[in-house]
Tab-separated table of C-alpha atoms in Angstrom:
chain	number	residue	atom	x	y	z
A	169	GLU	CA	13.794	41.788	-19.233
A	170	ALA	CA	11.135	41.769	-16.527
A	171	GLY	CA	7.683	40.594	-17.489
A	172	VAL	CA	4.328	42.084	-16.556
A	173	VAL	CA	4.098	42.410	-12.788
A	174	GLN	CA	0.838	42.194	-10.900
A	175	SER	CA	0.024	42.435	-7.234
A	176	PRO	CA	-1.384	41.039	-5.133
A	177	ARG	CA	-1.447	37.475	-6.458
A	178	TYR	CA	-4.359	36.521	-4.251
A	179	LYS	CA	-7.011	38.543	-2.448
A	180	ILE	CA	-9.919	37.449	-0.302
A	181	ILE	CA	-12.449	40.063	0.747
A	182	GLU	CA	-15.994	40.224	2.023
A	183	LYS	CA	-18.704	41.519	-0.266
A	184	LYS	CA	-19.264	45.276	-0.226
A	185	GLN	CA	-15.566	45.863	0.559
A	186	PRO	CA	-13.296	47.748	-1.850
A	187	VAL	CA	-10.315	46.117	-3.563
A	188	ALA	CA	-7.552	47.333	-5.843
A	189	PHE	CA	-5.193	45.545	-8.202
A	190	TRP	CA	-1.914	46.910	-9.501
A	191	CYS	CA	-0.113	46.220	-12.761
A	192	ASN	CA	3.291	47.254	-14.051
A	193	PRO	CA	3.675	46.495	-17.768
A	194	ILE	CA	6.803	45.621	-19.662
A	195	SER	CA	9.013	48.658	-20.102
A	196	GLY	CA	8.245	50.466	-23.339
A	197	HIS	CA	4.851	48.879	-23.874
A	198	ASN	CA	2.356	51.626	-24.645
A	199	THR	CA	-0.724	49.430	-24.609
A	200	LEU	CA	-2.103	47.970	-21.394
A	201	TYR	CA	-5.083	45.668	-20.988
A	202	TRP	CA	-7.123	44.534	-18.019
A	203	TYR	CA	-9.014	41.269	-18.435
A	204	ARG	CA	-11.317	39.300	-16.160
A	205	GLN	CA	-11.262	35.514	-16.393
A	206	ASN	CA	-14.098	33.613	-14.795
A	207	LEU	CA	-13.591	29.977	-13.885
A	208	GLY	CA	-13.661	27.780	-16.976
A	209	GLN	CA	-13.822	30.724	-19.358
A	210	GLY	CA	-11.458	32.697	-21.531
A	211	PRO	CA	-10.336	36.189	-20.559
A	212	GLU	CA	-12.765	39.035	-21.226
A	213	LEU	CA	-11.431	42.515	-21.883
A	214	LEU	CA	-12.432	45.097	-19.294
A	215	ILE	CA	-10.401	48.091	-20.444
A	216	ARG	CA	-7.552	48.904	-22.793
A	217	TYR	CA	-5.169	51.849	-22.510
A	218	GLU	CA	-2.992	53.464	-25.114
A	219	ASN	CA	-0.485	55.308	-22.922
A	220	GLU	CA	-2.678	57.070	-20.353
A	221	GLU	CA	-5.822	57.147	-22.499
A	222	ALA	CA	-8.571	54.549	-22.025
A	223	VAL	CA	-9.457	53.735	-25.634
A	224	ASP	CA	-11.839	50.853	-24.967
A	225	ASP	CA	-13.741	50.590	-21.693
A	226	SER	CA	-17.038	49.385	-23.135
A	227	GLN	CA	-16.968	46.193	-21.049
A	228	LEU	CA	-16.031	47.855	-17.771
A	229	PRO	CA	-18.948	47.888	-15.277
A	230	LYS	CA	-18.607	51.563	-14.520
A	231	ASP	CA	-20.950	51.611	-11.560
A	232	ARG	CA	-18.438	49.749	-9.424
A	233	PHE	CA	-15.233	49.391	-11.438
A	234	SER	CA	-12.691	52.098	-12.123
A	235	ALA	CA	-9.217	52.108	-13.578
A	236	GLU	CA	-6.414	54.560	-14.035
A	237	ARG	CA	-3.045	54.781	-15.736
A	238	LEU	CA	-1.998	58.251	-14.764
A	239	LYS	CA	1.541	58.427	-16.135
A	240	GLY	CA	1.051	55.953	-18.935
A	241	VAL	CA	3.052	53.260	-17.186
A	242	ASP	CA	1.592	51.279	-14.308
A	243	SER	CA	-2.132	50.931	-13.777
A	244	THR	CA	-4.631	50.290	-10.995
A	245	LEU	CA	-7.992	48.567	-11.302
A	246	LYS	CA	-10.457	49.133	-8.461
A	247	ILE	CA	-13.744	47.546	-7.485
A	248	GLN	CA	-15.977	49.313	-4.996
A	249	PRO	CA	-18.057	47.733	-3.616
A	250	ALA	CA	-17.205	44.156	-4.519
A	251	GLU	CA	-19.971	41.632	-5.176
A	252	LEU	CA	-19.913	37.840	-4.983
A	253	GLY	CA	-19.968	37.657	-8.788
A	254	ASP	CA	-16.691	39.561	-9.004
A	255	SER	CA	-14.771	36.481	-7.889
A	256	ALA	CA	-12.430	35.783	-10.794
A	257	VAL	CA	-8.841	36.104	-11.939
A	258	TYR	CA	-7.934	39.615	-13.055
A	259	LEU	CA	-5.245	39.587	-15.714
A	260	CYS	CA	-3.133	42.469	-16.891
A	261	ALA	CA	-1.378	42.376	-20.257
A	262	SER	CA	0.762	44.768	-22.242
A	263	SER	CA	1.967	45.108	-25.791
A	264	LEU	CA	3.834	47.441	-28.052
A	265	TRP	CA	1.549	49.840	-29.879
A	266	GLY	CA	0.127	47.881	-32.812
A	267	GLY	CA	1.918	44.750	-31.664
A	268	ASN	CA	0.369	41.358	-32.258
A	269	GLU	CA	1.559	39.679	-29.098
A	270	GLN	CA	0.166	40.531	-25.689
A	271	TYR	CA	2.312	39.641	-22.710
A	272	PHE	CA	0.299	38.626	-19.683
A	273	GLY	CA	1.034	38.953	-16.010
A	274	PRO	CA	0.405	36.115	-13.542
A	275	GLY	CA	-2.990	37.535	-12.568
A	276	THR	CA	-4.727	38.329	-9.286
A	277	ARG	CA	-7.148	35.727	-8.028
A	278	LEU	CA	-9.993	37.527	-6.234
A	279	THR	CA	-12.377	35.693	-3.953
A	280	VAL	CA	-15.371	37.611	-2.625
A	281	THR	CA	-17.122	35.944	0.323
B	236	ALA	CA	-23.070	34.631	-32.394
B	237	GLN	CA	-19.851	33.639	-30.697
B	238	LYS	CA	-16.826	35.371	-32.110
B	239	ILE	CA	-14.521	32.478	-31.237
B	240	THR	CA	-15.761	28.912	-30.868
B	241	GLN	CA	-13.729	26.114	-29.352
B	242	THR	CA	-15.908	23.020	-29.442
B	243	GLN	CA	-13.577	20.680	-27.544
B	244	PRO	CA	-13.789	21.262	-23.777
B	245	GLY	CA	-11.159	18.574	-23.224
B	246	MET	CA	-8.729	16.498	-25.247
B	247	PHE	CA	-6.373	13.623	-24.482
B	248	VAL	CA	-3.257	12.799	-26.458
B	249	GLN	CA	-0.565	10.200	-26.044
B	250	GLU	CA	2.910	11.524	-25.393
B	251	LYS	CA	4.909	11.989	-28.644
B	252	GLU	CA	1.740	11.988	-30.751
B	253	ALA	CA	0.329	15.001	-32.615
B	254	VAL	CA	-2.916	16.691	-31.604
B	255	THR	CA	-5.204	19.239	-33.254
B	256	LEU	CA	-7.200	21.740	-31.230
B	257	ASP	CA	-10.129	23.237	-33.104
B	258	CYS	CA	-11.043	26.899	-33.388
B	259	THR	CA	-13.580	28.629	-35.598
B	260	TYR	CA	-14.167	32.354	-35.713
B	261	ASP	CA	-16.689	34.862	-36.920
B	262	THR	CA	-15.848	38.331	-38.193
B	263	SER	CA	-16.835	40.669	-40.976
B	264	ASP	CA	-13.479	42.436	-40.921
B	265	GLN	CA	-11.099	41.824	-43.793
B	266	SER	CA	-8.086	42.467	-41.584
B	267	TYR	CA	-7.833	40.401	-38.431
B	268	GLY	CA	-5.419	38.239	-36.544
B	269	LEU	CA	-5.693	34.900	-34.826
B	270	PHE	CA	-3.743	33.785	-31.781
B	271	TRP	CA	-3.270	30.770	-29.617
B	272	TYR	CA	-2.339	31.026	-25.963
B	273	LYS	CA	-1.415	28.324	-23.456
B	274	GLN	CA	-2.481	28.611	-19.829
B	275	PRO	CA	-0.849	26.083	-17.465
B	276	SER	CA	-2.314	25.393	-14.065
B	277	SER	CA	-0.109	28.142	-12.646
B	278	GLY	CA	-2.353	30.641	-14.433
B	279	GLU	CA	-0.119	32.694	-16.686
B	280	MET	CA	-1.129	33.102	-20.333
B	281	ILE	CA	1.688	32.182	-22.703
B	282	PHE	CA	1.638	33.341	-26.316
B	283	LEU	CA	2.171	30.476	-28.754
B	284	ILE	CA	1.490	31.544	-32.319
B	285	TYR	CA	-0.064	34.266	-34.482
B	286	GLN	CA	-1.670	34.222	-37.947
B	287	GLY	CA	-2.647	37.350	-39.827
B	288	SER	CA	-5.654	37.234	-42.129
B	289	TYR	CA	-3.528	38.219	-45.117
B	290	ASP	CA	-0.747	35.737	-44.400
B	291	GLU	CA	-0.682	33.173	-47.163
B	292	GLN	CA	1.480	30.681	-45.340
B	293	ASN	CA	0.347	28.848	-42.237
B	294	ALA	CA	2.201	30.101	-39.164
B	295	THR	CA	4.655	27.765	-37.459
B	296	GLU	CA	6.595	28.127	-34.206
B	297	GLY	CA	8.641	25.087	-33.305
B	298	ARG	CA	6.223	22.250	-32.501
B	299	TYR	CA	3.208	24.523	-32.976
B	300	SER	CA	1.548	25.202	-36.294
B	301	LEU	CA	-1.677	26.962	-37.138
B	302	ASN	CA	-3.855	25.359	-39.804
B	303	PHE	CA	-5.517	28.460	-41.245
B	304	GLN	CA	-8.496	27.832	-43.520
B	305	LYS	CA	-9.854	31.268	-44.303
B	306	ALA	CA	-12.892	30.187	-46.309
B	307	ARG	CA	-13.980	27.912	-43.482
B	308	LYS	CA	-13.075	30.521	-40.865
B	309	SER	CA	-11.043	28.025	-38.921
B	310	ALA	CA	-7.687	28.381	-37.213
B	311	ASN	CA	-6.806	25.043	-35.690
B	312	LEU	CA	-3.687	24.594	-33.579
B	313	VAL	CA	-1.553	21.547	-34.293
B	314	ILE	CA	0.935	20.433	-31.661
B	315	SER	CA	3.407	17.858	-32.923
B	316	ALA	CA	5.295	15.392	-30.748
B	317	SER	CA	3.279	16.140	-27.594
B	318	GLN	CA	5.154	16.420	-24.324
B	319	LEU	CA	3.896	16.056	-20.754
B	320	GLY	CA	4.510	19.773	-20.259
B	321	ASP	CA	1.961	20.531	-22.960
B	322	SER	CA	-0.840	19.637	-20.547
B	323	ALA	CA	-2.692	22.930	-20.065
B	324	MET	CA	-5.661	25.007	-21.186
B	325	TYR	CA	-5.368	26.348	-24.710
B	326	PHE	CA	-7.197	29.469	-25.813
B	327	CYS	CA	-7.858	30.662	-29.339
B	328	ALA	CA	-8.238	34.425	-29.711
B	329	MET	CA	-8.988	36.895	-32.469
B	330	ARG	CA	-7.919	40.483	-32.963
B	331	GLU	CA	-10.296	42.532	-35.102
B	332	GLY	CA	-9.213	45.754	-36.695
B	333	ASN	CA	-5.977	46.827	-38.273
B	334	SER	CA	-2.683	46.277	-36.594
B	335	GLY	CA	-1.632	49.689	-35.388
B	336	GLY	CA	-5.214	50.876	-35.089
B	337	TYR	CA	-8.159	49.886	-32.983
B	338	GLN	CA	-7.874	46.302	-31.889
B	339	LYS	CA	-10.501	44.314	-30.069
B	340	VAL	CA	-9.316	40.926	-28.861
B	341	THR	CA	-11.823	38.169	-28.105
B	342	PHE	CA	-10.935	34.834	-26.523
B	343	GLY	CA	-12.641	31.477	-26.847
B	344	THR	CA	-13.665	29.305	-23.910
B	345	GLY	CA	-10.611	27.108	-24.127
B	346	THR	CA	-9.698	23.451	-24.564
B	347	LYS	CA	-8.089	21.485	-21.753
B	348	LEU	CA	-5.366	19.260	-23.162
B	349	GLN	CA	-4.023	16.349	-21.161
B	350	VAL	CA	-0.960	14.492	-22.377
B	351	ILE	CA	-0.850	10.861	-21.291
B	352	PRO	CA	2.522	9.189	-20.662
């Protein structure tokens, strides 16, 4: 069974540029999470989807961040415009609805210069 | 107040010895879950073990066990017979809310474990 797939693995952009990350969860997993992990810190939840519905986006900086999961499967996280402080690893995870275990993808390491 | 506190930024352990990684948590929910994840230098987060707040027995998964002390609000990870491949960051996390309902997951800041040959 394929795990959570994320692309790209690495991205370097200049500040004020847009960037997008893509995630394909494990087949059959209704719940999808986007986390941001700053250097030396644990992951922080940005948004959580149940199917195509964003059920928790309280930590998503909505002025510059947006996310979508149109068909309830794969998801895209976008930053526009990027700031220097957005440099981090962006992790996607998925789980069965109500499941205890979240399965994480390899992450996208974003560097904003 | 921090939801999850990991007070050990770094730990060393001799190969084949046991090591305990500390985690304390703060919640007012009666139903919650506690997790440990391993993050090697390659970056992926690997699920290790889960303990539900109503579970009476401490969770075990192979060489991993979770020392759950509910009254003290602690959920320490014990790794027995450490191996070189155990060198990684270890994160404690807590799910608040009922399984099947709203779940907010909060991670600690992590402990870097280094296994010495």
